[in-house]
XYZ file of C-alpha atoms in Angstrom:
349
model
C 58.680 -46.133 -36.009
C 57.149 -47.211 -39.518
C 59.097 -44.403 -41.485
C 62.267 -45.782 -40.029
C 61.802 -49.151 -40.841
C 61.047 -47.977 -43.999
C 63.737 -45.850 -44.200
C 66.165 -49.087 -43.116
C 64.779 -50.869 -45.715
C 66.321 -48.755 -48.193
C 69.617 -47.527 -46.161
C 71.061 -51.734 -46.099
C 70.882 -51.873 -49.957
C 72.845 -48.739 -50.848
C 75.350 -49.595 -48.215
C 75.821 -52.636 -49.542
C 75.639 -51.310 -52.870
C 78.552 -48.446 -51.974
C 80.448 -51.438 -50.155
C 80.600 -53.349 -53.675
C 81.768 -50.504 -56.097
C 84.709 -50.018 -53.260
C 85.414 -53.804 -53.549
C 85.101 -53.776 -57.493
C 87.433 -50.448 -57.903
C 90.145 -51.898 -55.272
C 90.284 -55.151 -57.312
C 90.591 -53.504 -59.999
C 92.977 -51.441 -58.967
C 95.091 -54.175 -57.685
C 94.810 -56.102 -61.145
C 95.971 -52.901 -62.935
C 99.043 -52.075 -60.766
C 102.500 -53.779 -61.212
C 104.124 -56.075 -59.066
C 105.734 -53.931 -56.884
C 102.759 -52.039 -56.479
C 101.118 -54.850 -55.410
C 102.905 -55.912 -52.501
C 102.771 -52.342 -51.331
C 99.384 -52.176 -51.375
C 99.134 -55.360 -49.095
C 101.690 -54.070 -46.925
C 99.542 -50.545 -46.584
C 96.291 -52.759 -45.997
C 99.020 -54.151 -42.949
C 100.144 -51.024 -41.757
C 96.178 -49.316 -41.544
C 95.213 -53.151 -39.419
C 98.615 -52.760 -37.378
C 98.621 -49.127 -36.420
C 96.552 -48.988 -33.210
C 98.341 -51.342 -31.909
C 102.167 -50.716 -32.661
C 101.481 -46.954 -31.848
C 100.923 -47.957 -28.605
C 103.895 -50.262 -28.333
C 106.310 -47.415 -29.987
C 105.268 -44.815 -27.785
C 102.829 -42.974 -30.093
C 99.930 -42.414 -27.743
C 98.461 -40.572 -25.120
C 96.422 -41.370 -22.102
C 93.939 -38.493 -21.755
C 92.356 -38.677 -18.303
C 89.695 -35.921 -18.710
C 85.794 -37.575 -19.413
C 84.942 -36.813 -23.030
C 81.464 -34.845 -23.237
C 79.410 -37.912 -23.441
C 80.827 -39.640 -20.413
C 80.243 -36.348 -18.527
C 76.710 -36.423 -19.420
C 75.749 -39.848 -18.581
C 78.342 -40.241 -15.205
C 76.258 -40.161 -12.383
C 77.953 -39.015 -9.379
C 77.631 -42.190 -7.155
C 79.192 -44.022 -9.955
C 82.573 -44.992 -10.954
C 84.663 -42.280 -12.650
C 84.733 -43.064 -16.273
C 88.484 -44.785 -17.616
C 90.838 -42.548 -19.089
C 91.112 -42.682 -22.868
C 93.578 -43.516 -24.539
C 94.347 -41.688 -27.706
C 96.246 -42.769 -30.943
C 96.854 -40.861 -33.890
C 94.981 -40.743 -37.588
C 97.070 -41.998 -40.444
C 96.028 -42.319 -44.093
C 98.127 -44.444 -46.392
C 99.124 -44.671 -50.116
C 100.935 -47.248 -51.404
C 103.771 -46.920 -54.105
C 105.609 -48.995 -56.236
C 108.504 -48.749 -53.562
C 106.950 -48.695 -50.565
C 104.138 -46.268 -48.639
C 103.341 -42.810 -47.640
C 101.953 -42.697 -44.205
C 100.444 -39.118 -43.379
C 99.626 -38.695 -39.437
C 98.615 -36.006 -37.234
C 100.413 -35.482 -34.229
C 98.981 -34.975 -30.709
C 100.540 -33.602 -27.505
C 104.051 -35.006 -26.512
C 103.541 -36.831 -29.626
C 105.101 -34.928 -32.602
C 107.551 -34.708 -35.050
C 110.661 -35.314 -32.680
C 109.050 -38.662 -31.099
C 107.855 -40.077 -34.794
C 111.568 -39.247 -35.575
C 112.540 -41.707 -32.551
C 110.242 -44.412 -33.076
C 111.246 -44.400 -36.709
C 113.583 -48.028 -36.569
C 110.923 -49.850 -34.759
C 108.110 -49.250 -37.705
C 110.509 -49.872 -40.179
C 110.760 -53.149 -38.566
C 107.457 -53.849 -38.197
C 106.360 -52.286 -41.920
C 109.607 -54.902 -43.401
C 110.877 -51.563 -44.906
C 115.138 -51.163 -45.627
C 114.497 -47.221 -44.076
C 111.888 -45.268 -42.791
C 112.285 -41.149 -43.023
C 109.685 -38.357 -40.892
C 109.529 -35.235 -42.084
C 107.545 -32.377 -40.929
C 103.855 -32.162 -43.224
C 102.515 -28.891 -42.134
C 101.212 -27.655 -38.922
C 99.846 -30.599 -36.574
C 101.075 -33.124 -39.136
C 103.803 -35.729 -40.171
C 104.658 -37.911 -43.255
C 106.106 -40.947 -43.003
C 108.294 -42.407 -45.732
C 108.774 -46.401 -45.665
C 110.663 -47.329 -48.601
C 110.651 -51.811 -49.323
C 112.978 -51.539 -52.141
C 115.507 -49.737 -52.348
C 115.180 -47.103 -55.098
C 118.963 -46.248 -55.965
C 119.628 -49.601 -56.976
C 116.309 -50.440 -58.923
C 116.324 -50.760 -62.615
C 114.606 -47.725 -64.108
C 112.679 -46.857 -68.128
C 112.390 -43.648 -69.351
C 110.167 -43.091 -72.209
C 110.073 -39.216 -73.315
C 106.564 -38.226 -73.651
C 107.402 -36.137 -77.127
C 106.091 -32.941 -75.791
C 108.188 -29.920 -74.710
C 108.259 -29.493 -71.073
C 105.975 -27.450 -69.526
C 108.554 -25.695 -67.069
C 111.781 -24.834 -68.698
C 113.510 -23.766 -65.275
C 114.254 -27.344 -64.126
C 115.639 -30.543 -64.764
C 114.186 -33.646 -63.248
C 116.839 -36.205 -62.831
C 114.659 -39.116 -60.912
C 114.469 -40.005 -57.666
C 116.563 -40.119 -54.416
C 116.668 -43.106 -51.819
C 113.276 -42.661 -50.534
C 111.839 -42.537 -54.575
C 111.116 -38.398 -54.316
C 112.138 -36.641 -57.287
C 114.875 -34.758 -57.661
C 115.193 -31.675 -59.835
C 118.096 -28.856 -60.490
C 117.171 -25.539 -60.601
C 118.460 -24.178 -64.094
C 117.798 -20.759 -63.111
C 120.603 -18.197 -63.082
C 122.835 -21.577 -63.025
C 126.050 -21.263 -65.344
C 126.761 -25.087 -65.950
C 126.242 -28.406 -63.930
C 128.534 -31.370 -63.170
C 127.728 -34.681 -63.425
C 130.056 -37.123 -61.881
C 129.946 -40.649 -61.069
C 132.191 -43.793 -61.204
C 132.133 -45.652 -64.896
C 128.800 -47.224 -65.693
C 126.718 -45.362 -63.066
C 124.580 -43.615 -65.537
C 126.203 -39.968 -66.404
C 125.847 -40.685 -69.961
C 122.185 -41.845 -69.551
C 121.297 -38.924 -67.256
C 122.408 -36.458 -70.233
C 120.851 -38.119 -72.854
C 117.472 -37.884 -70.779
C 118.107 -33.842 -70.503
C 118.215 -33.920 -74.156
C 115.306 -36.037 -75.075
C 113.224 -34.043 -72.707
C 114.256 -30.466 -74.012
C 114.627 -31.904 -77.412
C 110.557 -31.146 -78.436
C 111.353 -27.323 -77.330
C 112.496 -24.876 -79.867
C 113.432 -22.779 -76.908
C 116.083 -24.843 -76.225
C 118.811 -25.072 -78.084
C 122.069 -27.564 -77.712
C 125.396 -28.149 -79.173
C 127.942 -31.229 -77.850
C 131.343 -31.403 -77.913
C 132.131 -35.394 -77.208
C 135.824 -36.073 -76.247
C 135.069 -39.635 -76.456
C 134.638 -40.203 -80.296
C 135.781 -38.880 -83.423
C 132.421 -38.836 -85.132
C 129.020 -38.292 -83.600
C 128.096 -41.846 -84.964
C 130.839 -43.429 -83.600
C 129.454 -42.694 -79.346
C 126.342 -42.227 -77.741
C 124.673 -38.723 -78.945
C 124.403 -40.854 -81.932
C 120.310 -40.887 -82.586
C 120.370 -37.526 -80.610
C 123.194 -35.262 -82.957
C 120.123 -34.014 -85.195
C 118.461 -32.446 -82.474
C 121.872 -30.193 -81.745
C 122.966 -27.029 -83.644
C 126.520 -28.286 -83.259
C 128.683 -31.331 -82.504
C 132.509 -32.059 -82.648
C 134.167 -34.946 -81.338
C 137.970 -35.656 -79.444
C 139.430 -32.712 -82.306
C 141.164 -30.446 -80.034
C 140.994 -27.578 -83.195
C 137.414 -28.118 -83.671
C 136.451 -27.954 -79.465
C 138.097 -24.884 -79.522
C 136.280 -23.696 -82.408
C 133.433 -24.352 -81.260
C 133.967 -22.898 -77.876
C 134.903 -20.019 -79.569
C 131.742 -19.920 -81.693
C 129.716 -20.119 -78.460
C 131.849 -17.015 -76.656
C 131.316 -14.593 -78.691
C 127.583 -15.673 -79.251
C 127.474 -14.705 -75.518
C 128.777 -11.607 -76.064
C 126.692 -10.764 -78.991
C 124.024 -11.798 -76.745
C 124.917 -10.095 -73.332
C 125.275 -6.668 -75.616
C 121.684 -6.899 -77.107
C 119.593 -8.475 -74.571
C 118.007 -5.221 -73.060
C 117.506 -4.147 -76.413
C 115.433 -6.891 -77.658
C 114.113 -8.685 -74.236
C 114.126 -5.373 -72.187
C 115.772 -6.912 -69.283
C 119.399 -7.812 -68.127
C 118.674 -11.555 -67.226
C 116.890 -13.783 -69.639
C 115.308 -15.964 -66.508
C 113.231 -12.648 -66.037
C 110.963 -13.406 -68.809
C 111.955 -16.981 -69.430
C 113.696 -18.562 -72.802
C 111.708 -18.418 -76.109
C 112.093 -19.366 -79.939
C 113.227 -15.993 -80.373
C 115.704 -16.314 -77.639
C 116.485 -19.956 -76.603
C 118.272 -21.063 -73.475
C 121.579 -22.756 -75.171
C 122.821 -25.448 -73.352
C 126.908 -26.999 -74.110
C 127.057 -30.626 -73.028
C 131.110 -31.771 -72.283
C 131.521 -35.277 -72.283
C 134.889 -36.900 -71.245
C 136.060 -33.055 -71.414
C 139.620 -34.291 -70.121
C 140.143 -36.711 -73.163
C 140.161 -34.055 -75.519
C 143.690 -32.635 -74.594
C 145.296 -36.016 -73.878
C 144.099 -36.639 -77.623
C 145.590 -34.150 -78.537
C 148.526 -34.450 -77.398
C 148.817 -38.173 -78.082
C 148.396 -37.229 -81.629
C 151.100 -34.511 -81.798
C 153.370 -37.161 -80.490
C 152.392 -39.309 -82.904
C 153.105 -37.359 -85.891
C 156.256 -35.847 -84.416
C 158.060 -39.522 -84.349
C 155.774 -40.966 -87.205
C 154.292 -43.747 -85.223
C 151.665 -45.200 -87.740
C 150.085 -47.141 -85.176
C 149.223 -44.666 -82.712
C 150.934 -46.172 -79.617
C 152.751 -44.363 -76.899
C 156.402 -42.826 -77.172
C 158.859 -45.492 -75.405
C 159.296 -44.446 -71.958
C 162.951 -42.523 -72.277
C 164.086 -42.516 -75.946
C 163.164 -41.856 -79.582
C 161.590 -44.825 -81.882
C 163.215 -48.254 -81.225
C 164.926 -47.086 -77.721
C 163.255 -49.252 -75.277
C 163.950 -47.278 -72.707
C 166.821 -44.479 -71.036
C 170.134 -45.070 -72.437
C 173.354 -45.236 -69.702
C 176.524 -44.218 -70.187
C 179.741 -45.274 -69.579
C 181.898 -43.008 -67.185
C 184.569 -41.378 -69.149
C 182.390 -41.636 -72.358
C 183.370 -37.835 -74.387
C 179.539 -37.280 -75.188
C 178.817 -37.247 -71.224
C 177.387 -34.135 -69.954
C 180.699 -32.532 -68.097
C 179.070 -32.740 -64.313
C 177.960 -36.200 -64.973
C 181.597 -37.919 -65.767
């Protein structure tokens, strides 16, 4: 009895010792974090209190009738039969700037399909705009509860200045429940980005190019249909990095599509000889053999331009405006005839 009470003596001051330094590194934590971090770490320290209880209201427990071993051993057999148990499952919680990541384990008549169900009524109770389930592994679920909604918050990008560690993908951001998103550039011939005016195409290209910039196996040329010099648009602090850049010239795009064909022909006909495969992705791109990437921007413009400016010369317009609708320079528009008049088409009199 003495060595325990000795033993208690020292157990209560490195509990409460351990208790502290978990104290001090949440605090600190807490201090660190930004503001939307913060509020999802106070809604996690919610959702850990909370869960018992709102399992049971959604529907995510069981009642398990059978004695657990302890209750068998200490029943006696005049006595009452022990209570059934009721059993909820384990979560464990991270907090992110947008929300939380609940990870639970699933129990019988309690999986994936019934989380799935029950999904509205924690996003309710969490204060979360939408709550996703997907499957975690065997016996397991994670549970996505997004606060803010990621799409529509304001995002930095600062490129680290290193090359990327894995050429064979292109992180783009995050999707509406703040996972990333990547493209496989693998065996891919090109990639479309499309979007309404002003949702970000432009800024999703220039981050490809400051993130590939730092590699010398990766190599870029632009053809920009929006501007007639590179410092006129917006590859303007990036046109160093690129082997090649023309703007809305219709002659110079096609010269330098040209210039890019037939270095994939010189390419496709020397590749086993100096990589020793058919497909470049089978040993990866390298100094020696870069992965080239084209970037068309506002590839439509360029013929309209061209066109425009054909016009243009053809009726010596100084100005640069469009052709009047109909008729040569200062028609304003078709010109009717009389009936009867002699320079009337014949089936038109």
């Amino acid at each position: 009895m003495e060595a325990i009470t000795e033993y208690a003596s020292y157990a209560l001051p490195i509990a409460t010792a351990l208790v502290a330094v978990w104290l001090l590194v949440t605090v600190v934590r807490y201090v660190r974090a930004d503001r939307g971090t913060r509020v999802s770490m106070r809604q996690a320290l919610r959702v850990r209190w909370g869960w018992v209880r709102l399992a049971r209201m959604a529907g995510l427990t069981v009642t398990d009738k059978t004695p657990g071993l302890l209750a068998q051993i200490t029943a006696s057999k005049d006595g009452p039969a022990p209570a059934p148990r009721v059993l909820t499952p384990r979560i464990k919680v991270k907090p992110d700037r947008f929300g939380v990541v609940v990870r639970a384990k699933t129990l019988p008549q309690v999986g994936l399909e019934e989380y799935q169900k029950a999904a509205r009524f924690l996003a309710d109770a969490w204060r979360c705009t939408r709550v996703s389930v997907l499957p975690d592994g065997p016996g397991r679920v994670v549970i996505r509860g997004v606060r803010s909604d990621p799409l529509t918050t304001p995002t930095a990008h600062r490129p680290t200045g290193h090359p990327p560690t894995d050429l064979t993908r292109w992180e783009l951001g995050v999707d509406e429940y703040a996972a990333k998103v990547c493209v496989s550039l693998v065996n891919v011939p090109g990639v479309t980005v499309a979007g309404t005016p002003g949702a970000g195409k432009t800024s999703t290209v220039n981050k490809f190019v400051c993130d590939f910039a730092p590699s010398p196996a990766v190599q870029i040329a632009t053809a920009d249909g929006k501007v007639s010099r590179a410092s006129e648009g917006d590859y303007a602090d990036l046109v160093k990095r690129m082997f090649a850049f023309c703007g809305d010239d219709l002659d110079e795009a096609n010269a330098l599509f040209k210039r890019l064909v037939k270095l994939r022909r010189r390419r496709s006909s020397t590749i086993r000889d100096v990589l020793g495969v058919k497909n470049m992705w089978h040993v990866g791109p390298s100094p020696q053999w870069p992965l080239t990437v084209l970037i068309i921007d506002e590839a439509h413009i360029l013929p309209r331009v061209q066109r425009q400016r054909r016009r243009d010369e053809t009726f010596g317009r100084a100005d640069g405006g469009e052709r009047p609708a109909g008729g040569g320079p200062g028609q304003e528009g078709p010109q009717r005839r009389h009936p009867g008049d002699p320079h009337q088409p014949e089936d038109h009199r």
